[in-house]
Short mmCIF file of C-alpha atoms in Angstrom, two decimals:
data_model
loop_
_atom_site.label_atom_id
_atom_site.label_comp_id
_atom_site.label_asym_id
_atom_site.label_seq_id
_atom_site.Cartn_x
_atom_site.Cartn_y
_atom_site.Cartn_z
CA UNK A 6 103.37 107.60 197.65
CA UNK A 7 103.75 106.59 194.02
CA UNK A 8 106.15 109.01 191.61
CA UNK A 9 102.79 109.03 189.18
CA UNK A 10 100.68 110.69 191.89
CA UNK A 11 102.71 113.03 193.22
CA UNK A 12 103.18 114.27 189.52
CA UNK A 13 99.19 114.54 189.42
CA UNK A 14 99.56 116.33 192.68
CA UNK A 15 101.85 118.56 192.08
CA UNK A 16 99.87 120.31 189.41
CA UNK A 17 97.31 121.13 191.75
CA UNK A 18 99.18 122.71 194.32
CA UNK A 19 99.16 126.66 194.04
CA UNK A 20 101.97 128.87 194.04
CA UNK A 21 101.08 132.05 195.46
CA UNK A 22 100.08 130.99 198.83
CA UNK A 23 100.32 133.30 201.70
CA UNK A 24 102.76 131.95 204.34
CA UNK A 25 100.54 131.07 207.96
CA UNK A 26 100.81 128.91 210.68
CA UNK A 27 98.76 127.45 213.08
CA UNK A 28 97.92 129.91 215.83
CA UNK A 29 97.80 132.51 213.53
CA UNK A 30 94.24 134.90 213.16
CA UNK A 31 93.66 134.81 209.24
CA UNK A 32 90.79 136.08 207.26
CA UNK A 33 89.75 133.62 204.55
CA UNK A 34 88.51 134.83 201.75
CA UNK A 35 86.37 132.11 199.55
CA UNK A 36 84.21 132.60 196.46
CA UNK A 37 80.30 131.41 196.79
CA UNK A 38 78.18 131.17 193.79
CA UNK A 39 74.59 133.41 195.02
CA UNK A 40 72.22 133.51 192.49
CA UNK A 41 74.36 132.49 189.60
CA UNK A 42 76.25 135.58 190.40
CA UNK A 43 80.26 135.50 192.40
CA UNK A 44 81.47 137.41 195.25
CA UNK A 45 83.92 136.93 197.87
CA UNK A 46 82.59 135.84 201.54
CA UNK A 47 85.40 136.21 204.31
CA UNK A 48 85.66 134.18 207.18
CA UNK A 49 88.11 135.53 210.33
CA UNK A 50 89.46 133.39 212.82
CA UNK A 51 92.51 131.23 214.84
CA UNK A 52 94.19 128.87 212.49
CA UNK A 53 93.51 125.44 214.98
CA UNK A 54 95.14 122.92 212.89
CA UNK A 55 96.64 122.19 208.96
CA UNK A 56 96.49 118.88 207.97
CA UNK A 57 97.59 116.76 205.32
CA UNK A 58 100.31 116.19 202.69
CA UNK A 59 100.73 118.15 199.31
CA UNK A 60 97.62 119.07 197.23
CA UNK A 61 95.61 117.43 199.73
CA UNK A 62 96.42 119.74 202.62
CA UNK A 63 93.24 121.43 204.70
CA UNK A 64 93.08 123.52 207.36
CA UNK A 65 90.50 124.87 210.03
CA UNK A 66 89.33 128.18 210.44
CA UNK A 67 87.58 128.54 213.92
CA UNK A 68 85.50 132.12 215.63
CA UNK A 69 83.26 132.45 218.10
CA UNK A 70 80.00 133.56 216.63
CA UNK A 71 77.34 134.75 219.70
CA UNK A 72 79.26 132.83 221.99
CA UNK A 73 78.90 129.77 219.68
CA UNK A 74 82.06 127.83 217.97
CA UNK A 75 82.20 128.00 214.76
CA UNK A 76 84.50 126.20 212.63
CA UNK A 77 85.46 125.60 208.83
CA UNK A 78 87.53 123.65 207.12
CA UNK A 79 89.29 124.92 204.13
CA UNK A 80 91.00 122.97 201.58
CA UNK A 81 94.70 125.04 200.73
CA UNK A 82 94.41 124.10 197.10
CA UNK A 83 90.61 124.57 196.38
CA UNK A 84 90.03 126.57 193.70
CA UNK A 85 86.91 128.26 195.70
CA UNK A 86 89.67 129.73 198.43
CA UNK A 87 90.39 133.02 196.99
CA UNK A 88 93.03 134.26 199.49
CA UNK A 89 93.99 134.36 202.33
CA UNK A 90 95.25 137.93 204.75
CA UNK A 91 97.30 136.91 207.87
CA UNK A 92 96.01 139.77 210.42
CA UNK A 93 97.99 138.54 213.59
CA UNK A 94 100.89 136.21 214.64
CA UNK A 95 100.00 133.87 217.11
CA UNK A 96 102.76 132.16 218.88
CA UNK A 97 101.34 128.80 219.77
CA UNK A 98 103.40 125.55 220.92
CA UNK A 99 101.05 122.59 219.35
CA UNK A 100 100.56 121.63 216.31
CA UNK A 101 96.56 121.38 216.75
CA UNK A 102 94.49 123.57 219.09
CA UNK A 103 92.05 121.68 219.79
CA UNK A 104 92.22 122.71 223.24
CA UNK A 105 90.47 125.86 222.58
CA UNK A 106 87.32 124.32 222.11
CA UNK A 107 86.90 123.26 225.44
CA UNK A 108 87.65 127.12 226.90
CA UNK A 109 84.65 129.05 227.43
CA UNK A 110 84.61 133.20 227.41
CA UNK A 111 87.45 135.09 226.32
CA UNK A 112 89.92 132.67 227.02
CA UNK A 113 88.56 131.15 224.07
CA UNK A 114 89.98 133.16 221.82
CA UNK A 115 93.36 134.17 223.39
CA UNK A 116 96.67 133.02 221.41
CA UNK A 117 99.90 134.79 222.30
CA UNK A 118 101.29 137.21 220.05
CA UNK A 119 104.26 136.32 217.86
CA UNK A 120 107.56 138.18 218.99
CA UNK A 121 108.95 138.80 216.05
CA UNK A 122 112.32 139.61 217.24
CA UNK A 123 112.28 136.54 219.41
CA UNK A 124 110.97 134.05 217.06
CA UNK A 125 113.57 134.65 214.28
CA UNK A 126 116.23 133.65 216.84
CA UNK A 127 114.09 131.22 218.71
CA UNK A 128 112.27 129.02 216.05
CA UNK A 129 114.44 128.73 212.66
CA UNK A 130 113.69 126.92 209.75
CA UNK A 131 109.72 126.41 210.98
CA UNK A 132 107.33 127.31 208.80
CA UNK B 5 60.92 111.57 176.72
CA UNK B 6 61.74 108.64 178.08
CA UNK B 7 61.04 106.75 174.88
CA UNK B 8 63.64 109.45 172.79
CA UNK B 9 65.90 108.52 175.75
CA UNK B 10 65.60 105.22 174.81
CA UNK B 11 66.04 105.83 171.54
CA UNK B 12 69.10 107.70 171.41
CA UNK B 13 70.44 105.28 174.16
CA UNK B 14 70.16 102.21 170.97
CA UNK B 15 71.54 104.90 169.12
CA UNK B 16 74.65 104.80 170.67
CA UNK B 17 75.02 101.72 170.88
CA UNK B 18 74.61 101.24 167.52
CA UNK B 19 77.21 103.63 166.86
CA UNK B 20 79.52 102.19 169.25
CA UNK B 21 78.86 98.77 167.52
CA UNK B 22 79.54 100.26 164.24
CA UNK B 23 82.76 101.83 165.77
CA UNK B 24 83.70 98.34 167.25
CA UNK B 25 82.87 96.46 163.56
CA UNK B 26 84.76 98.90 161.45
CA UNK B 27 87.62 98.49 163.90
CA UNK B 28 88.34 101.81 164.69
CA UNK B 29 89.05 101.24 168.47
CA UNK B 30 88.60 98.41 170.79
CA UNK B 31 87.16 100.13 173.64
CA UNK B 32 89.06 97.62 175.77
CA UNK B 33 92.61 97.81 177.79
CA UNK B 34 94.49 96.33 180.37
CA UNK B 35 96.08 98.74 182.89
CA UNK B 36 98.28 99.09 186.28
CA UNK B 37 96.50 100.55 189.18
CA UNK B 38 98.53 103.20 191.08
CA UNK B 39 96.45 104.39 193.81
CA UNK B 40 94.43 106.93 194.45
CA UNK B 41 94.39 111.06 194.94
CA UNK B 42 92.01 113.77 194.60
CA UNK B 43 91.21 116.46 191.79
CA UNK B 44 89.70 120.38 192.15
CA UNK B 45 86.73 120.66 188.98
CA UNK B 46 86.04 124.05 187.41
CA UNK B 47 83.96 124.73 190.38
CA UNK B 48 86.24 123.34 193.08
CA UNK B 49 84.53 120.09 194.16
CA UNK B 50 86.61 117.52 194.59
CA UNK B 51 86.12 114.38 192.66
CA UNK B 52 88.34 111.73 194.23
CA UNK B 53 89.73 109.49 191.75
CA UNK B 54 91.82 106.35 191.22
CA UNK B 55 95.37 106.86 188.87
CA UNK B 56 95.37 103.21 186.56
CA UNK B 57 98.42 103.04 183.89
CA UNK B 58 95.90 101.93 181.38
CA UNK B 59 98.65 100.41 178.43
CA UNK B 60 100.14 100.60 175.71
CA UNK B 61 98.74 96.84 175.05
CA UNK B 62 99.38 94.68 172.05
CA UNK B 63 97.17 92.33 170.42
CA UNK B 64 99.13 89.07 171.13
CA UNK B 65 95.68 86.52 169.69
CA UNK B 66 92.86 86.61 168.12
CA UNK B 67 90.15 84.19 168.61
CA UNK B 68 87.78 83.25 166.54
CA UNK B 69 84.37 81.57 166.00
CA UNK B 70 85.46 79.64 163.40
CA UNK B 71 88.77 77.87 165.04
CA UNK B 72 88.82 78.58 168.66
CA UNK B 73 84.52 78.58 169.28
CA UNK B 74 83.95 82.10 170.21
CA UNK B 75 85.17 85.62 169.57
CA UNK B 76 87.80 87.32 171.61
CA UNK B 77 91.11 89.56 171.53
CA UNK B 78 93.53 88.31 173.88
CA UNK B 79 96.07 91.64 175.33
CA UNK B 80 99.11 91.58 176.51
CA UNK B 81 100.42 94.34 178.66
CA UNK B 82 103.94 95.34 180.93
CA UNK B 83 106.85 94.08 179.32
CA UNK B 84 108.06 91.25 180.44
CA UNK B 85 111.78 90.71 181.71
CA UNK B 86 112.51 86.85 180.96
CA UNK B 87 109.94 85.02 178.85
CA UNK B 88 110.12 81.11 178.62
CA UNK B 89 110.12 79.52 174.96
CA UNK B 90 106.18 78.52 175.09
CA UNK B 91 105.17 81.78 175.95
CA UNK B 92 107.99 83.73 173.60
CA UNK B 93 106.43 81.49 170.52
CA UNK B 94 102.73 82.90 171.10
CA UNK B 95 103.82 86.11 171.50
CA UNK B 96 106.36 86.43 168.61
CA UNK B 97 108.69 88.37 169.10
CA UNK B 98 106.73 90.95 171.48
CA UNK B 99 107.46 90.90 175.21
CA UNK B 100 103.84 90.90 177.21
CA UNK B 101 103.74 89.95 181.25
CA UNK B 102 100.38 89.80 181.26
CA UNK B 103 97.89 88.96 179.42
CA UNK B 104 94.21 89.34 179.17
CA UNK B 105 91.52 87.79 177.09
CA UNK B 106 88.72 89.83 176.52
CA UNK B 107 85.61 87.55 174.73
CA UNK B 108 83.61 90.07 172.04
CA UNK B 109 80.56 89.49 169.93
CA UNK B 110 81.93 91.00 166.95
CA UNK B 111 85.67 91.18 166.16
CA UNK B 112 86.68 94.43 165.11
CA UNK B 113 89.63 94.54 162.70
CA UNK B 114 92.75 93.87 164.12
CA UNK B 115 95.79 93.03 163.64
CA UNK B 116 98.19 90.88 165.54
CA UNK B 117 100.85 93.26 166.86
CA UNK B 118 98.66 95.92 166.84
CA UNK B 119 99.83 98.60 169.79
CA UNK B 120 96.38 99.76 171.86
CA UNK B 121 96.35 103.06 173.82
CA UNK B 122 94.41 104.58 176.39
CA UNK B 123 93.42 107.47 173.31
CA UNK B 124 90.56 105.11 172.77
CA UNK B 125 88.65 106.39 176.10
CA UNK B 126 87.72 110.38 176.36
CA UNK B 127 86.73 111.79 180.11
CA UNK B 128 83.28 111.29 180.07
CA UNK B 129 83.10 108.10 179.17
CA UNK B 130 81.67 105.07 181.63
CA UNK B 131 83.54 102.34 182.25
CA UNK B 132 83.73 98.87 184.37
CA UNK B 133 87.06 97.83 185.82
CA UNK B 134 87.68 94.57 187.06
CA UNK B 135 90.57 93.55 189.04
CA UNK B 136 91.35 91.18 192.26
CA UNK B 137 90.31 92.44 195.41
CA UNK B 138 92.15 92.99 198.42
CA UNK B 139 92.79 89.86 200.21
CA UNK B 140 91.60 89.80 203.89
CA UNK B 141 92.32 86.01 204.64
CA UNK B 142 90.74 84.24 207.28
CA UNK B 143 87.78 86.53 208.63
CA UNK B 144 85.00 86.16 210.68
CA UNK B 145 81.30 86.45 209.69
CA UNK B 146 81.19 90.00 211.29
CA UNK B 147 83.56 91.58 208.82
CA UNK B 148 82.81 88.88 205.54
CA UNK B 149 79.12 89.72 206.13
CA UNK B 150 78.46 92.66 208.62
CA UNK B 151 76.61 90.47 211.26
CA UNK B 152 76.03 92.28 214.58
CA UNK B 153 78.37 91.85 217.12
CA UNK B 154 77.68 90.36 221.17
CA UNK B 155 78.24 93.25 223.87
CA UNK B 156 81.97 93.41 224.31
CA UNK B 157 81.32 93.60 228.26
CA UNK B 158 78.86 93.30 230.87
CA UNK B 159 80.06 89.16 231.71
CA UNK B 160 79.21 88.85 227.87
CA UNK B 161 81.41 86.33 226.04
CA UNK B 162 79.91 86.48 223.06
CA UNK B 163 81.85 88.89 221.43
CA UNK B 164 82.29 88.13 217.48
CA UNK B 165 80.75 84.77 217.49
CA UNK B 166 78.90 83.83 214.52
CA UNK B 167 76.17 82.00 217.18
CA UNK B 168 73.49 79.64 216.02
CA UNK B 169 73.94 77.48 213.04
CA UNK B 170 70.68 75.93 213.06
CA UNK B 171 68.09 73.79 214.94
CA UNK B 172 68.59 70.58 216.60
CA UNK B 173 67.64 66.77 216.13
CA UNK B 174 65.23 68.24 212.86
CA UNK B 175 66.76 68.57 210.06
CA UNK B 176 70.03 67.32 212.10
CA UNK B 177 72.34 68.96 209.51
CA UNK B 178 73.37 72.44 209.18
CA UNK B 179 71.38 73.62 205.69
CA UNK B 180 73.87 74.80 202.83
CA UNK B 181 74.41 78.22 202.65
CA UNK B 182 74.95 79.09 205.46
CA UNK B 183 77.06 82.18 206.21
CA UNK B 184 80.07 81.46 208.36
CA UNK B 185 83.86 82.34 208.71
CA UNK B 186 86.55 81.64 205.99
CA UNK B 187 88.71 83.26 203.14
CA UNK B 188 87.50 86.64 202.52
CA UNK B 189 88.66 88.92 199.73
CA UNK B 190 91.33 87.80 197.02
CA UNK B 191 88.42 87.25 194.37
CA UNK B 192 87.88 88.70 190.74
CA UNK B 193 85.64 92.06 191.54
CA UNK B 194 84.14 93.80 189.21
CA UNK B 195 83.21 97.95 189.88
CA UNK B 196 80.66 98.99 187.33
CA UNK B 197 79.34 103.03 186.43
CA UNK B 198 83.22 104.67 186.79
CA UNK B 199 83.39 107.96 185.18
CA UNK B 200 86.54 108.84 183.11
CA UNK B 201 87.86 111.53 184.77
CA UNK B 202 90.82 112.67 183.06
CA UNK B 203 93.14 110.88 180.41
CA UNK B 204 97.26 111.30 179.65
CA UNK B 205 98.11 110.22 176.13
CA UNK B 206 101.63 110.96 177.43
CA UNK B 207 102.01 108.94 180.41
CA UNK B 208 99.16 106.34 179.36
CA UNK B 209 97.14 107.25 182.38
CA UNK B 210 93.65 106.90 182.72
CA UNK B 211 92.00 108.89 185.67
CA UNK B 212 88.54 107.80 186.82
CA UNK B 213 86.07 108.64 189.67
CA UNK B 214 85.95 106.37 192.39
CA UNK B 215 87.37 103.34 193.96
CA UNK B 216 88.90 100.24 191.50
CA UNK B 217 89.33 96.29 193.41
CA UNK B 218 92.73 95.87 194.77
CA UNK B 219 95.96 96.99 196.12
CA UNK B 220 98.46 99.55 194.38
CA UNK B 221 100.17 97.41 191.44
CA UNK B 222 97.06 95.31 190.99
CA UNK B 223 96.38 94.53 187.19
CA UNK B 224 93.05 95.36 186.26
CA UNK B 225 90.89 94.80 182.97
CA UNK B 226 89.17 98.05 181.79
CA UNK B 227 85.99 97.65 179.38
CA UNK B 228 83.85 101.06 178.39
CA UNK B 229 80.32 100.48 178.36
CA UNK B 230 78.89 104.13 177.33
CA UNK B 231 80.62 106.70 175.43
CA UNK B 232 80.76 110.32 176.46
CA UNK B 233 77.74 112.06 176.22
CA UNK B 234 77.85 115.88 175.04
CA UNK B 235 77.41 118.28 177.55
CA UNK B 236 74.02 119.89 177.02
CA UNK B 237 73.47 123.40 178.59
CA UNK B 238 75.03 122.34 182.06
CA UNK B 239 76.68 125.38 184.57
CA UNK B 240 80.39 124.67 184.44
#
């Protein structure tokens, strides 16, 4: 990636950004124009995968609405994604869960809890 | 209304003639494509857009009706490292790699020498970039011009071929035109309608929406063709 780019990139990218992982349950908050007038809509769910580089980096949101999958992708950077509130630690070992989407019931939804004494020994430097 | 459109579309064009024949700005630069990213608006849409280093260029010839049989401004861009004694005479004394000739109805006044930036383009304004596409070499007629492909199984062998060419003993040739396989890509493209996105006076870079022909590093010629138009009453 070119010097020039990752300049223009690098403006973009917010500072403030609560720390999350994959696994994790997160409630998005995003702003949605109704009516010519703002407000806030959340969105709770399992973090199922963050994906690309820099300013460019998404990731997906996913629930289970009346038994239904639901799923949204986010983009980190986006002006309209207001902030985010980690609500539980999910100790996961992929870097995509895609697997949940084939699991039916309350399985669906199941991610281990985070130890948090374990995982400062267990995992460092991860983010 | 669509007559005032009309009207105030001459307008500008008048006014952009004017700008061109009192030789304020030539609306006209060579630049360096870098690739591409992605920008947030106000709103948080993302406009994808392509990063050119659009100069600084210098006027290196001026042609004329009078001597050379049409108008033009020849611009010469990226300094060059070695320059053999032909092309170090025509430039005198300035160092150009490249150089692009850009024919013009009217000449604007310019001088020879004369350093052009990208400050002559605002975001907003609509321009055409031409540059040489990506070469793809040999290919067959399903990629060079989206034919349908043969089932890929099923005792089929037909997989990518271009099939019939053309009847038999009548006409006994196969007519010109046809479409079949050779040397795709690696031709002079041009991409008309590109926004302006964003500009940087410091780093001479010219952001606009969309896709522009050709690899990273590709040289392309950018010419504006409408001016920014003033935002009326639009929800930012």
């Amino acid at each position: 990636m070119s010097k020039i780019i990752n300049e223009i990139e690098s403006k973009q990218i917010k500072k403030d950004i609560t720390e999350f992982k994959v696994g994790d349950t997160v409630k998005v908050f995003s702003k949605i124009v109704e009516g010519g007038k703002e407000r806030l809509q959340g969105f709770e769910g399992i973090v199922i995968k963050r994906q690309g580089p820099g300013a460019r980096e998404a990731f997906v949101v996913r629930k289970i609405v009346q038994g239904i999958g639901v799923e949204k992708l986010y983009l980190l950077h986006s002006p309209r994604v207001d902030s985010i509130q980690v609500l539980k630690k999910g100790r996961v070992r992929r870097a995509k869960l895609h697997y949940l989407r084939g699991r039916v019931g309350s399985r669906a939804t199941k991610v281990a809890e985070e130890k948090v004494v374990a995982t400062e020994g267990a995992l460092p430097g991860t983010n | 209304m669509v007559k005032m459109m009309a009207d105030q579309k001459n307008l500008k064009t008048e006014e952009l003639k004017n700008e061109k024949t009192t030789g304020l700005q030539l609306d006209k630069i060579v630049g360096k494509k870098i690739g591409m990213t992605q920008l947030f608006d106000k709103i948080g849409n993302v406009i994808p857009v392509t990063v050119i280093e659009a100069g600084p260029c210098f006027v290196t010839q001026i042609k004329t009706a009078e001597k050379d049989g049409y108008n033009a401004v020849q611009l010469g861009f990226i300094d060059a490292k070695k320059l053999n004694k032909p092309k170090a005479g025509h430039l005198k004394g300035k160092k150009c790699r490249y150089l692009r000739e850009f024919r013009l109805e009217t000449l604007p006044k310019l001088a020879l020498g004369q350093e052009l930036k990208v400050d002559a383009f605002n975001p907003g304004d609509v321009v055409e970039i031409s540059g040489i596409s990506i070469g793809k070499g040999f290919a067959g007629t399903v990629k060079k011009y989206h034919h349908g492909r043969g089932p890929m199984t099923h005792g089929s062998k037909s997989h990518r071929i271009p099939g019939s060419i053309g009847a038999g003993t009548t006409p006994g040739r196969v007519l010109k035109g046809r479409k079949m396989s050779g040397r795709m890509g690696g031709v002079i493209v041009l991409e008309v309608n590109l926004g302006v996105v964003q500009i940087d006076l410091e780093k001479n870079l010219l952001l606009v929406k969309g896709s522009v022909p050709g690899k990273a590093g590709n040289i392309v010629t950018i010419n504006r063709v409408a001016v920014a138009k003033p935002i009326v009453g639009k929800d930012e």
